[in-house]
């Protein structure tokens, strides 16, 4: 349901937002008990690659992954069948979220490099069969809000000229807004990487993405009253989700620093050049979560916009980099059989969170 105008800036923004909040109250339950749960990341990446190739909007990508999560949660199906299901979820989501002329065509899909690398050929009959199965599974209701549907509404007031950066007035409001959008997009993609975020309401995930972005950008207060009033979430409501986002963020920063150090150490140091050294400041994530007025340690944005950056990995994946999961190989397209059995009860995977993560977080230069 792509809108030509930016709905969050229109006169009906409040009404549309309330309609989305009402719909999220009726979202299907998710138990995270699929036997193929360990393949979820691979198929989420597959959706992202194809989505990026056709320049689909974020809401289409997020809806596609959400449809895949719900379907996997209800059926025991083979890994090779999941290829067809994943692409069918993306097509279904793009038909709902995008204009008709932007929906991927069958011939173009089959010509993608990732399709040949997976030895996968889609057929019209196979796609129609799978899409019908998906629609019947969701009772023909795919108007399912995701965090991507809420994020722009919150970003519209995420930065204000009255905010402080490192305790001082901001010198460039537009630059701050630009960085806020980049980090919010990054955290939004982080939320796609782990099914644990499905235990939070989509509007809460979007709010936590904005709150986490304000933390790493040294903006204070971390969760101003205007955002609390707009979203309906207090800081305490956001803590569990924001903490998981920041833990993933700190892991990305560490990995990016590690890879950059390895790269520079392998090169011969030229005159006038110095080897890269990561910031020596380390802080527990929990410190900033529970003390949001404190700024994150200073570091450059480039530390995270690197190989380990989840958003970059999502949006700039090459088809050749996608590695097929270990499982039954296939030489031609398989359609989903109507005899798919609803899954038996599978033990839930608990998500363990350590409170002792330490890493310097990036920020922009004032």
PDB file of C-alpha atoms in Angstrom, residues 24 27-33 37 40 62-63 65-74 145-147 190-202 205 241 244:
ATOM      1  CA  UNK A  24      -0.683  -4.350  15.336  1.00  0.00           C
ATOM      2  CA  UNK A  27      -1.057  -9.442  14.676  1.00  0.00           C
ATOM      3  CA  UNK A  28      -0.739 -13.246  14.615  1.00  0.00           C
ATOM      4  CA  UNK A  29       1.152 -14.825  17.476  1.00  0.00           C
ATOM      5  CA  UNK A  30       4.754 -15.906  16.876  1.00  0.00           C
ATOM      6  CA  UNK A  31       6.358 -18.714  18.880  1.00  0.00           C
ATOM      7  CA  UNK A  32       9.772 -18.995  17.220  1.00  0.00           C
ATOM      8  CA  UNK A  33       9.599 -22.781  17.111  1.00  0.00           C
ATOM      9  CA  UNK A  37      14.960 -21.545  12.475  1.00  0.00           C
ATOM     10  CA  UNK A  40      16.187 -17.978   8.910  1.00  0.00           C
ATOM     11  CA  UNK A  62      10.154  -6.133   6.217  1.00  0.00           C
ATOM     12  CA  UNK A  63       6.697  -7.452   5.388  1.00  0.00           C
ATOM     13  CA  UNK A  65      10.487 -11.351   6.133  1.00  0.00           C
ATOM     14  CA  UNK A  66       7.559 -11.174   8.551  1.00  0.00           C
ATOM     15  CA  UNK A  67       5.404 -13.336   6.275  1.00  0.00           C
ATOM     16  CA  UNK A  68       8.261 -15.828   6.046  1.00  0.00           C
ATOM     17  CA  UNK A  69       8.625 -15.904   9.841  1.00  0.00           C
ATOM     18  CA  UNK A  70       4.930 -16.558  10.349  1.00  0.00           C
ATOM     19  CA  UNK A  71       4.837 -19.256   7.675  1.00  0.00           C
ATOM     20  CA  UNK A  72       7.916 -21.053   9.019  1.00  0.00           C
ATOM     21  CA  UNK A  73       6.365 -20.896  12.474  1.00  0.00           C
ATOM     22  CA  UNK A  74       3.372 -22.878  11.275  1.00  0.00           C
ATOM     23  CA  UNK A 145       2.265  -3.552  10.228  1.00  0.00           C
ATOM     24  CA  UNK A 146       6.022  -3.896  10.688  1.00  0.00           C
ATOM     25  CA  UNK A 147       8.578  -1.607  12.291  1.00  0.00           C
ATOM     26  CA  UNK A 190      19.393  -5.083  12.797  1.00  0.00           C
ATOM     27  CA  UNK A 191      15.870  -5.896  13.955  1.00  0.00           C
ATOM     28  CA  UNK A 192      15.432  -8.121  10.886  1.00  0.00           C
ATOM     29  CA  UNK A 193      18.463 -10.222  11.747  1.00  0.00           C
ATOM     30  CA  UNK A 194      17.050 -12.013  14.774  1.00  0.00           C
ATOM     31  CA  UNK A 195      13.597 -13.445  15.339  1.00  0.00           C
ATOM     32  CA  UNK A 196      13.791 -12.306  18.982  1.00  0.00           C
ATOM     33  CA  UNK A 197      12.561  -8.867  17.915  1.00  0.00           C
ATOM     34  CA  UNK A 198       9.237 -10.413  16.939  1.00  0.00           C
ATOM     35  CA  UNK A 199       8.366 -10.619  20.626  1.00  0.00           C
ATOM     36  CA  UNK A 200       8.056  -6.810  20.617  1.00  0.00           C
ATOM     37  CA  UNK A 201       5.295  -4.790  18.975  1.00  0.00           C
ATOM     38  CA  UNK A 202       6.460  -3.282  15.650  1.00  0.00           C
ATOM     39  CA  UNK A 205      10.811  -1.756  17.754  1.00  0.00           C
ATOM     40  CA  UNK A 241      14.405  -3.880  22.908  1.00  0.00           C
ATOM     41  CA  UNK A 244      19.325  -5.854  22.190  1.00  0.00           C
TER      42      UNK A 244
END
